[in-house]
CSV table of C-alpha atoms in Angstrom, one decimal:
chain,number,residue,atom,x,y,z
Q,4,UNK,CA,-19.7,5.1,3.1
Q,5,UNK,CA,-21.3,2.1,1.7
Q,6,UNK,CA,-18.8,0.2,-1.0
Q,7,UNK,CA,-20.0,-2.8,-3.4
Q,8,UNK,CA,-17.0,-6.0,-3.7
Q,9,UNK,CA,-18.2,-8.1,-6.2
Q,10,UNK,CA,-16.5,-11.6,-5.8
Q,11,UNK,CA,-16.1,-12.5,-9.6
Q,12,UNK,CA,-13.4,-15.2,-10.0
Q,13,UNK,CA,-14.9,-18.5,-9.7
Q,14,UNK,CA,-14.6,-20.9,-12.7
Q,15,UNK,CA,-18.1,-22.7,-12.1
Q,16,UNK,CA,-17.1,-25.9,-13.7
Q,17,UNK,CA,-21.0,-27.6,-13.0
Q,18,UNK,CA,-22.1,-25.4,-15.8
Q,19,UNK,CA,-19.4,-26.8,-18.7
Q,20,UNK,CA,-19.5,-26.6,-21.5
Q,21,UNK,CA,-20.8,-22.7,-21.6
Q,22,UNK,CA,-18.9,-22.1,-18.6
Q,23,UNK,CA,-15.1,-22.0,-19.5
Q,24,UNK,CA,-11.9,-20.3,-17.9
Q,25,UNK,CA,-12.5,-17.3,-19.9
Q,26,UNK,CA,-16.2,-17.2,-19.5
Q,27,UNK,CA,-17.2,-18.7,-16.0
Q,28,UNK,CA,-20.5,-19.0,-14.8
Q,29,UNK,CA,-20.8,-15.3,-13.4
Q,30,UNK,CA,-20.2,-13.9,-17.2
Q,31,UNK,CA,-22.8,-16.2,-18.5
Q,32,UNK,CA,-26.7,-15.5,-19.0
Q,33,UNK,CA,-28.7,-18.3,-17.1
Q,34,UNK,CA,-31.4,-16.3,-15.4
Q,35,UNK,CA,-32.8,-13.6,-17.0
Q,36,UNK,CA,-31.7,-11.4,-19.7
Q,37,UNK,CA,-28.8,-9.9,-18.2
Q,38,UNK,CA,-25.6,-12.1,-17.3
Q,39,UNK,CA,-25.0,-13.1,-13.7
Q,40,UNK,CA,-22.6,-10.3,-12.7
Q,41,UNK,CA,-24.7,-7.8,-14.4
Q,42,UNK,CA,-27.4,-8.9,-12.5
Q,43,UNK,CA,-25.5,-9.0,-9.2
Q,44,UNK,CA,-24.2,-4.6,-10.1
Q,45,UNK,CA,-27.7,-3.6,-10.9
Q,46,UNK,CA,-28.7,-5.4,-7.5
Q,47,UNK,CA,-26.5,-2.3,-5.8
Q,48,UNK,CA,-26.6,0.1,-7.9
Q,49,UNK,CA,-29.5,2.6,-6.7
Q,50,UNK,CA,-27.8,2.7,-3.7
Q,51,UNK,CA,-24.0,2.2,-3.8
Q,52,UNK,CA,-22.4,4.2,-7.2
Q,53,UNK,CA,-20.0,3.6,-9.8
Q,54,UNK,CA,-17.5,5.1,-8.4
Q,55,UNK,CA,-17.9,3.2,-5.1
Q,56,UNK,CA,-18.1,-0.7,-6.8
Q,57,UNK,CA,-15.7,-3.0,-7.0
Q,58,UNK,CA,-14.7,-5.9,-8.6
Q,59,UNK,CA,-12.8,-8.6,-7.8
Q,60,UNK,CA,-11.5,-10.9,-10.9
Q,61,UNK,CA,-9.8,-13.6,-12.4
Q,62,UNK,CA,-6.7,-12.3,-15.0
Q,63,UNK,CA,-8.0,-14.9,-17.4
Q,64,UNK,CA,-11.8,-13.0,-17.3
Q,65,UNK,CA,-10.7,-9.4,-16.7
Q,66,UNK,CA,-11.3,-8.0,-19.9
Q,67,UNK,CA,-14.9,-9.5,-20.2
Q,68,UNK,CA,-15.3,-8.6,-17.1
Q,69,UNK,CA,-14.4,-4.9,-17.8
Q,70,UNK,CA,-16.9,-5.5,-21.4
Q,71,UNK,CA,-19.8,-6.6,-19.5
Q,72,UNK,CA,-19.7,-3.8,-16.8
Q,73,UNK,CA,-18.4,-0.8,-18.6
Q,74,UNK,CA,-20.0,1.5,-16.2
Q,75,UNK,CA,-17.4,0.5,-13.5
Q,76,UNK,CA,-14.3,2.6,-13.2
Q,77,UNK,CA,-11.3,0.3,-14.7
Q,78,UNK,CA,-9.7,0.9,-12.0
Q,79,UNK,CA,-11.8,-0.4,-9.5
Q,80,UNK,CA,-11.3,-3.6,-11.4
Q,81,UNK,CA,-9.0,-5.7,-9.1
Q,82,UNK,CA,-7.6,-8.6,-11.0
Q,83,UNK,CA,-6.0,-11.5,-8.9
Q,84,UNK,CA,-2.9,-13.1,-10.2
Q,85,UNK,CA,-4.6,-16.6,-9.5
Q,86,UNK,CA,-7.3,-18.2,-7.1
Q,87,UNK,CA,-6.9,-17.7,-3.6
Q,88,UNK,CA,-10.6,-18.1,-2.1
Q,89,UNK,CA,-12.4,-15.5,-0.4
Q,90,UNK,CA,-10.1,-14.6,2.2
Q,91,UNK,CA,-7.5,-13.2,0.5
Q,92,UNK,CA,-9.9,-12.1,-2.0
Q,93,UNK,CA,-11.6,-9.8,0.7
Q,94,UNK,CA,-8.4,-8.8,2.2
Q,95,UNK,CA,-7.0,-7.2,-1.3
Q,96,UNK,CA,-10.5,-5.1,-1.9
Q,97,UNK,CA,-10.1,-4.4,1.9
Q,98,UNK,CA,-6.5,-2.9,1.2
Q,99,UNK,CA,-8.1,-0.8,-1.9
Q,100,UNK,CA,-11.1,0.4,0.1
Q,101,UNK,CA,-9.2,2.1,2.7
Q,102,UNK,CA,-6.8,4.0,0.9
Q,103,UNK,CA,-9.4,5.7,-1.1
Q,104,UNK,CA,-12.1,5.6,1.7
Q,105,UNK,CA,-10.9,5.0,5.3
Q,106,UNK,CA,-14.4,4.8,6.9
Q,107,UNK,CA,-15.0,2.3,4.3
Q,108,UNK,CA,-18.0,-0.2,4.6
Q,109,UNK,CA,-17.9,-3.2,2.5
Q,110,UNK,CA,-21.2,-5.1,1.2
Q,111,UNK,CA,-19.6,-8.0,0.0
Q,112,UNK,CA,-21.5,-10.1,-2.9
Q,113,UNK,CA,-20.9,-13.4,-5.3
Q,114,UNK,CA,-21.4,-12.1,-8.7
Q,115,UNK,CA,-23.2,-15.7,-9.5
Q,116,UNK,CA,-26.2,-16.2,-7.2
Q,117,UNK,CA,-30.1,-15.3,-8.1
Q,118,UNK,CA,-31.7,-13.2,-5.6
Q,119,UNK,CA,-35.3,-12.0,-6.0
Q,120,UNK,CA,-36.9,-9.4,-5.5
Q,121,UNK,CA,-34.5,-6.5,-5.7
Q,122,UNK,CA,-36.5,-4.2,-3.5
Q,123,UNK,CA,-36.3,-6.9,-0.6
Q,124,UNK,CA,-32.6,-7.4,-0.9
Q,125,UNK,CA,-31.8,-3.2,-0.6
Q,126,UNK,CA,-33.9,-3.6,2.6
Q,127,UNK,CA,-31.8,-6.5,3.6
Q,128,UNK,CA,-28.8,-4.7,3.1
Q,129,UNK,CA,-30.0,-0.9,5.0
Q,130,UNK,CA,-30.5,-3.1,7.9
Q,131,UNK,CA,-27.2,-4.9,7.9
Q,132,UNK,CA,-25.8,-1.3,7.8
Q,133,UNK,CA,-27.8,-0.4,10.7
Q,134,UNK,CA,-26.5,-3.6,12.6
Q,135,UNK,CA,-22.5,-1.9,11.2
Q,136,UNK,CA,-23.3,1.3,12.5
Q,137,UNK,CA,-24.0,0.6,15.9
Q,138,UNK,CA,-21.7,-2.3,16.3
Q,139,UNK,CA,-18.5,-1.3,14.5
Q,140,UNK,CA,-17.1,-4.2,15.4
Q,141,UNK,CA,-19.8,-6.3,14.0
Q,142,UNK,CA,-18.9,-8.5,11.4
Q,143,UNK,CA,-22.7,-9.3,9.3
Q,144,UNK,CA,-23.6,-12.5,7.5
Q,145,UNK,CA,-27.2,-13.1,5.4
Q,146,UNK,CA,-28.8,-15.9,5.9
Q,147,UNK,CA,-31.9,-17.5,3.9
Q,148,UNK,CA,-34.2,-19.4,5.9
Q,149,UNK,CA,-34.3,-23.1,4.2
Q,150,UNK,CA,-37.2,-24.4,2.2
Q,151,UNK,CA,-35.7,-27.8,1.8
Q,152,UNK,CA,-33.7,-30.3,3.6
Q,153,UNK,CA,-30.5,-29.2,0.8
Q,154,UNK,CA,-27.2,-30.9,1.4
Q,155,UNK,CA,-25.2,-28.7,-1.2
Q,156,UNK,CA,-24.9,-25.4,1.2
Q,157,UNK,CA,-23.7,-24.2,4.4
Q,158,UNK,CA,-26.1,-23.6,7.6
Q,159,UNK,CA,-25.6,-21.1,10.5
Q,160,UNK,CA,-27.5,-22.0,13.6
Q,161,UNK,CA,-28.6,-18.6,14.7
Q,162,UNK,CA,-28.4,-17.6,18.9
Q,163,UNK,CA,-29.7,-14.6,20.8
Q,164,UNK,CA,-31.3,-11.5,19.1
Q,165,UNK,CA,-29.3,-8.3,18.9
Q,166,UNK,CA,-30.8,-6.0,21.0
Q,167,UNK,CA,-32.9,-3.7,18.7
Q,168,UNK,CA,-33.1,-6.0,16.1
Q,169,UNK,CA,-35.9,-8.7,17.6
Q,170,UNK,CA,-36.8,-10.9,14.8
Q,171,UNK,CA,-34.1,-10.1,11.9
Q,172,UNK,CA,-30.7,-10.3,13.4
Q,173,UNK,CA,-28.9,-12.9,15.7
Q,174,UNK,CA,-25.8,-13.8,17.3
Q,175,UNK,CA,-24.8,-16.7,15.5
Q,176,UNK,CA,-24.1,-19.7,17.6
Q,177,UNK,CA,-22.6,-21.8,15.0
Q,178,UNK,CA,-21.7,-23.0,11.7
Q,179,UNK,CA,-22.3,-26.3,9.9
Q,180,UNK,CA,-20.9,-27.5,6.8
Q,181,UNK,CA,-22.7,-29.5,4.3
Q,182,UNK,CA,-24.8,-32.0,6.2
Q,183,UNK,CA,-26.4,-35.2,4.9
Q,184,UNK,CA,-29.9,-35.2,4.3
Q,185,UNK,CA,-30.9,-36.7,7.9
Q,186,UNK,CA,-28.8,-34.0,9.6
Q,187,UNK,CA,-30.4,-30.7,6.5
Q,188,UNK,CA,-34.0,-32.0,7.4
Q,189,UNK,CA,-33.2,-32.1,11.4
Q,190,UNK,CA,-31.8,-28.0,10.8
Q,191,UNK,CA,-34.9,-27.6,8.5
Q,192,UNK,CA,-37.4,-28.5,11.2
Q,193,UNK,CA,-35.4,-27.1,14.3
Q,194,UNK,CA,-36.3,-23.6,12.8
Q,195,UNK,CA,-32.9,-22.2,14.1
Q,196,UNK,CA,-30.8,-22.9,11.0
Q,197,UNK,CA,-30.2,-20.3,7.8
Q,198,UNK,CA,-28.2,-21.6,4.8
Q,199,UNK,CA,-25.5,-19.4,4.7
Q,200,UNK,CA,-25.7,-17.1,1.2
Q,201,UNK,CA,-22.3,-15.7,1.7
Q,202,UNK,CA,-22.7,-12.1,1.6
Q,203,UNK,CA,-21.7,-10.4,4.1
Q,204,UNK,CA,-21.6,-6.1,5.4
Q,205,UNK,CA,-18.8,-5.0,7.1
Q,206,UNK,CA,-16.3,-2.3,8.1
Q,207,UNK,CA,-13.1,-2.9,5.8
Q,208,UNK,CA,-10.7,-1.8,9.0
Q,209,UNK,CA,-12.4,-4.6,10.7
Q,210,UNK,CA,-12.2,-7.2,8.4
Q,211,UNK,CA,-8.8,-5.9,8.0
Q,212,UNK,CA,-8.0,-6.0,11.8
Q,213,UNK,CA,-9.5,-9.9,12.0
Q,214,UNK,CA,-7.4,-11.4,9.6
Q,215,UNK,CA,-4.3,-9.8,11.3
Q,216,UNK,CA,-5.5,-11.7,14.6
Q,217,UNK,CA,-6.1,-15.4,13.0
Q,218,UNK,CA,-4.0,-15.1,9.8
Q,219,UNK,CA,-1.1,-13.0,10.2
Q,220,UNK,CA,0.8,-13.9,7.5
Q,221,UNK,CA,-1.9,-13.0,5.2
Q,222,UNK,CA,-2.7,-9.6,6.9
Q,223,UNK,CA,1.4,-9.4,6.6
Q,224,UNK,CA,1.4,-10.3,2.5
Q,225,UNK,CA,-1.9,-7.6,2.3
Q,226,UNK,CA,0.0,-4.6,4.6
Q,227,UNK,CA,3.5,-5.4,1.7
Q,228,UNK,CA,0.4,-4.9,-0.9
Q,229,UNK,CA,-1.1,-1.6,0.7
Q,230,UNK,CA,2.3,0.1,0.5
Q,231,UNK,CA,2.5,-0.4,-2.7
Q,232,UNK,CA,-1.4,1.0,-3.8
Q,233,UNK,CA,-0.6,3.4,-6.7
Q,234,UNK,CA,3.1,3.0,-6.8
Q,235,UNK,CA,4.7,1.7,-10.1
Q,236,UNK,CA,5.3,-1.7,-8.9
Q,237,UNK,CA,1.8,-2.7,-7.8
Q,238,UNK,CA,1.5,-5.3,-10.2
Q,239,UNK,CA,4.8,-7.1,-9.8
Q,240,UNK,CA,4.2,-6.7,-5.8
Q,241,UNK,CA,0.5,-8.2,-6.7
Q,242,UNK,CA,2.3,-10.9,-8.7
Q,243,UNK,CA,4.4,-11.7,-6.4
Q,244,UNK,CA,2.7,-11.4,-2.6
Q,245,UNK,CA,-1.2,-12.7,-3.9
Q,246,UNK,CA,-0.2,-16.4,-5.3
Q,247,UNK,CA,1.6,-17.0,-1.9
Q,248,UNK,CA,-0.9,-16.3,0.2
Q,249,UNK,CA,-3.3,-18.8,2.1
Q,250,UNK,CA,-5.7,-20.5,0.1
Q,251,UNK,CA,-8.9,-20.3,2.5
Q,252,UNK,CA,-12.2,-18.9,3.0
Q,253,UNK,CA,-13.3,-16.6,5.1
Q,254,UNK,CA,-15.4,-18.5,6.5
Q,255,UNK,CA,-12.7,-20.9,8.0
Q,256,UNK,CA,-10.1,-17.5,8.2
Q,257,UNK,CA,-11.6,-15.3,10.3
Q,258,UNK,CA,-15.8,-15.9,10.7
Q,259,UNK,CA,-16.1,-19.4,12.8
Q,260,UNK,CA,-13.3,-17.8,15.0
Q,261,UNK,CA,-14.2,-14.8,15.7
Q,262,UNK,CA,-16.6,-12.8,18.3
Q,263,UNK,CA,-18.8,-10.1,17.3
Q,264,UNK,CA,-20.0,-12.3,14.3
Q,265,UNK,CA,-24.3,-12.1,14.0
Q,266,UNK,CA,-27.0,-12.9,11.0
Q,267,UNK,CA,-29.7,-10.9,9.3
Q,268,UNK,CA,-32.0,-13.3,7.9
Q,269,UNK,CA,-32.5,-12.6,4.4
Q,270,UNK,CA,-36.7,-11.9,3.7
Q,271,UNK,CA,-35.2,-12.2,-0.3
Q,272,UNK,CA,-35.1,-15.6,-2.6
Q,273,UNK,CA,-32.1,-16.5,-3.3
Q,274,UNK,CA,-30.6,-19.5,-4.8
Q,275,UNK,CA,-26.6,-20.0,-5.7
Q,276,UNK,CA,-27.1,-21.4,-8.8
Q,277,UNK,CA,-25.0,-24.7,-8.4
Q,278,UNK,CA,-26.0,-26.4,-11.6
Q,279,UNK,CA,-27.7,-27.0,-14.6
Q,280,UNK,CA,-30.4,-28.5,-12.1
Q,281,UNK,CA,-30.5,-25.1,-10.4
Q,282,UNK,CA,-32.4,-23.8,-13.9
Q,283,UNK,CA,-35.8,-25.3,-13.6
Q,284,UNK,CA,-36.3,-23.1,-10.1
Q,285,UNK,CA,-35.3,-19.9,-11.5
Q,286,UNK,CA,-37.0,-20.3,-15.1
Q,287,UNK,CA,-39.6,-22.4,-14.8
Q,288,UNK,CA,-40.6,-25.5,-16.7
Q,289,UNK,CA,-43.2,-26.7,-19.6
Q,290,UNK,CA,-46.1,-29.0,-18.5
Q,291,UNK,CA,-43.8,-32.2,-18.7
Q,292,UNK,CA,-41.6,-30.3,-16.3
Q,293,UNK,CA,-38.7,-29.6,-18.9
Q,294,UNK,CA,-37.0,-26.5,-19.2
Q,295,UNK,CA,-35.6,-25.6,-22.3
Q,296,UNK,CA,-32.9,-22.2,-23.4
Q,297,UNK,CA,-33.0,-22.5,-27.5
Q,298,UNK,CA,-34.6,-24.8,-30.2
Q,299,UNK,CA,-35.9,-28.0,-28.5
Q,300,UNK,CA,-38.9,-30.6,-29.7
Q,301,UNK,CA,-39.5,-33.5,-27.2
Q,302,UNK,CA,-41.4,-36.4,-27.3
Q,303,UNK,CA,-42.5,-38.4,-24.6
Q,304,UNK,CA,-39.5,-36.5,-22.6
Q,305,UNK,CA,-39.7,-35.2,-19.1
Q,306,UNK,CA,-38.1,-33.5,-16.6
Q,307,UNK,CA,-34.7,-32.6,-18.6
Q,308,UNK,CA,-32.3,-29.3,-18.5
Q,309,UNK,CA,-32.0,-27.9,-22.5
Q,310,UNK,CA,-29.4,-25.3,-23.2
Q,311,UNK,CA,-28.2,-25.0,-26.8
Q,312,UNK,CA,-27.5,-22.4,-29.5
Q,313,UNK,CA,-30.3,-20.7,-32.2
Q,314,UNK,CA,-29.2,-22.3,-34.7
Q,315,UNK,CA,-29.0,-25.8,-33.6
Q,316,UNK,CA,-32.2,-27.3,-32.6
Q,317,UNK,CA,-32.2,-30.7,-29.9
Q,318,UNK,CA,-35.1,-32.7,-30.3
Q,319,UNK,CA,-35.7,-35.5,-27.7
Q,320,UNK,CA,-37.8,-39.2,-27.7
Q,321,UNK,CA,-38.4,-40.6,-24.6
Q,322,UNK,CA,-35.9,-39.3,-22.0
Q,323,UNK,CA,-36.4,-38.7,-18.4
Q,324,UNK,CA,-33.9,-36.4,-16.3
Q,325,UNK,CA,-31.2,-36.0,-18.7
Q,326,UNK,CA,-29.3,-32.3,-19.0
Q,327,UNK,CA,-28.7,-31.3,-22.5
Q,328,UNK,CA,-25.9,-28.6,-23.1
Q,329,UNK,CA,-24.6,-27.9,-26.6
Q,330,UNK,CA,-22.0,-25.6,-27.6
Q,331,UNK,CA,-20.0,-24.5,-31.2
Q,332,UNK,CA,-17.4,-26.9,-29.7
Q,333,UNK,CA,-18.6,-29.3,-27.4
Q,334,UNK,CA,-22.0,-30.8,-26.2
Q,335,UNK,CA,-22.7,-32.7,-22.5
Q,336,UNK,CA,-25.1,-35.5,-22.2
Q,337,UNK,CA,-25.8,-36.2,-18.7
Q,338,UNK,CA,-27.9,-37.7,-15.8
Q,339,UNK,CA,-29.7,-34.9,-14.2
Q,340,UNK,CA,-29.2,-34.7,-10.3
Q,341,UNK,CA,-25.4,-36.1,-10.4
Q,342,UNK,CA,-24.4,-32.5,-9.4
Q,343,UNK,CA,-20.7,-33.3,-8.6
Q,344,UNK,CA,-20.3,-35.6,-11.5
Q,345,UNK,CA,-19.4,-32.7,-13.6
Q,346,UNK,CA,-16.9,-31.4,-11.5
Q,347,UNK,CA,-15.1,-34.8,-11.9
Q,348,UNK,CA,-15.5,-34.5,-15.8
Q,349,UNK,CA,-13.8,-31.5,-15.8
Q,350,UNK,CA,-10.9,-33.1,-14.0
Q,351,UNK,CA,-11.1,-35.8,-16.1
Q,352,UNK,CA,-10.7,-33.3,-19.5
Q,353,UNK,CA,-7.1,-32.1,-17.7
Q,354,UNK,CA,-6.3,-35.2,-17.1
Q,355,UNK,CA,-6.6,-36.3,-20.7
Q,356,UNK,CA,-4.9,-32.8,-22.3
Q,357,UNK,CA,-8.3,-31.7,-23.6
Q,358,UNK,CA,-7.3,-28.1,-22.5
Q,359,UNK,CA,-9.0,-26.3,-25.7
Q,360,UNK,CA,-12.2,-27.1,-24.4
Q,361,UNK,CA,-11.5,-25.6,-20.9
């Protein structure tokens, strides 16, 4: 049976000040009425259950977590002692999979990307469970075909055609990290190249079975954690065997190693949502190209990001490119298109003790 794991323990620090340790950008609302995990479960949810969905989560943001999806069983909230990047992350809903389902089939998911429309994406992911069902062994990646030369993602040169699949799925030939933008527009005009959306369909025994072969000692820390599924000291063995695991992706862990890895392309629009620059694509602009969330007046201003509570209006004279965030407790004046700047600001506010504002 088909099982939802919703990856929800990312901090997205390129969307302070709203997004904080307790609220991340996956518990936030930045595309539509519903917050970004809520959006990612009603995604899956005419075709994978309750009872069948997952979620994977941060101690800090388990209890909003829990608020914001109330429909999920509490105990198919899986909280991780700490941040151990997607392998291990995989590996523990693996472990919780099979003891309640051993035929298990995992459609893995960020809880904090944007992907349009739904209709398309339930396609996507029948067909990835096709590719699972006669392959076992296969291990299933989406990819999105690129509509511009972007450095900020991951791209998977795709190879042969699975038989029975002509047109839709690939053997994927290989992966590329972030390139610069000489090297995104050659994959953008080579036609062979998806950006890599990381969601991914595949049997949990497999997964399972892949990380024993290039990360033992991770498969070794998971197998101590299985025995202990449902026993009374699950959470000190969680406490104890999660923190001291790898910190690695699955990507690097098992999927650029192994054999039997292929791509659907994905027919659906998605975007990761990255930034505050990420909002003018997914909610549209005013005529001077400014998009605005809350009271905002501008004059003679163009092209800038507005986020900022009902009862605090930003009014603007003559800026250009400039993201505007305000919060009860803080407020971030910025130059739009310095994506990584704001990682570096948030290191900075560590750095300097400002840790009520994290």
């Amino acid at each position: 049976m088909l099982h939802a794991v919703i990856m929800a323990g990312g901090r997205g620090t390129r969307f302070w000040p709203q997004s904080r340790r307790r609220l991340p950008k996956q518990l936030l609302r930045l595309a539509g009425p519903r917050t970004m995990i809520q959006a990612t479960r009603d995604r899956s949810a005419r075709f994978v259950p309750d009872e069948r969905t997952w979620i994977v989560a941060n101690a800090a943001q388990a209890e909003e977590t829990a608020r914001q999806l109330p429909e999920v069983p509490r105990e198919n909230l899986l909280i991780e002692p700490c941040g151990r990047n997607t392998a291990p992350c995989i590996g523990l809903a693996a472990i919780r999979l099979l003891a309640a389902d051993p035929d298990a089939v995992m459609l893995v998911m960020p809880a904090d990307h944007v992907i349009r429309p739904r209709e398309v994406f339930e396609q996507a992911v029948r067909r990835g469970c096709e590719v699972v069902d006669r392959d076992p062994a296969a291990l299933v990646l989406f990819g999105a075909r690129p509509t511009h030369p972007a450095t900020g993602y991951g791209y998977i040169e795709r190879g042969a055609t699975l038989a029975g699949f002509e047109g839709t799925a690939f053997q994927v030939a290989a992966f590329r990290e972030k390139p610069d933008r000489a090297m995104a527009e050659e994959f953008l005009a080579s036609g062979r190249f998806f950006w890599n959306c990381g969601i991914f369909i595949w049997r949990a025994d497999r997964i399972l079975a892949a990380l024993a072969e290039f990360e033992p000692e991770i498969h070794a820390a998971l197998e101590r954690l299985r025995r202990a599924i449902g026993a009374p000291d699950w959470d000190a063995a969680l406490a104890t065997e999660f923190p001291a695991m790898k910190k690695v992706s699955i990507d690097y862990a098992v999927l650029e190693r192994a054999n039997d890895v292929c791509v659907l392309e994905a027919a659906f629009d998605w975007d990761d949502v990255g930034s505050w620059a990420a909002l003018p694509r997914l909610a549209g602009t005013d005529d001077a190209g400014n998009t605005a969330d809350g009271p905002f007046v501008g004059i003679d201003t163009r092209n800038c990001v507005v986020r900022t509570t009902e009862d605090h209006l930003v009014a603007m004279i003559g800026m250009e490119d400039c993201i505007i965030v305000h919060t009860p407790d803080a407020t971030l004046v910025a130059r739009r298109g310095d994506e990584d700047a704001l990682r570096r600001l948030v290191e900075r506010l560590e750095e300097q003790g400002h840790e009520r504002f994290l």
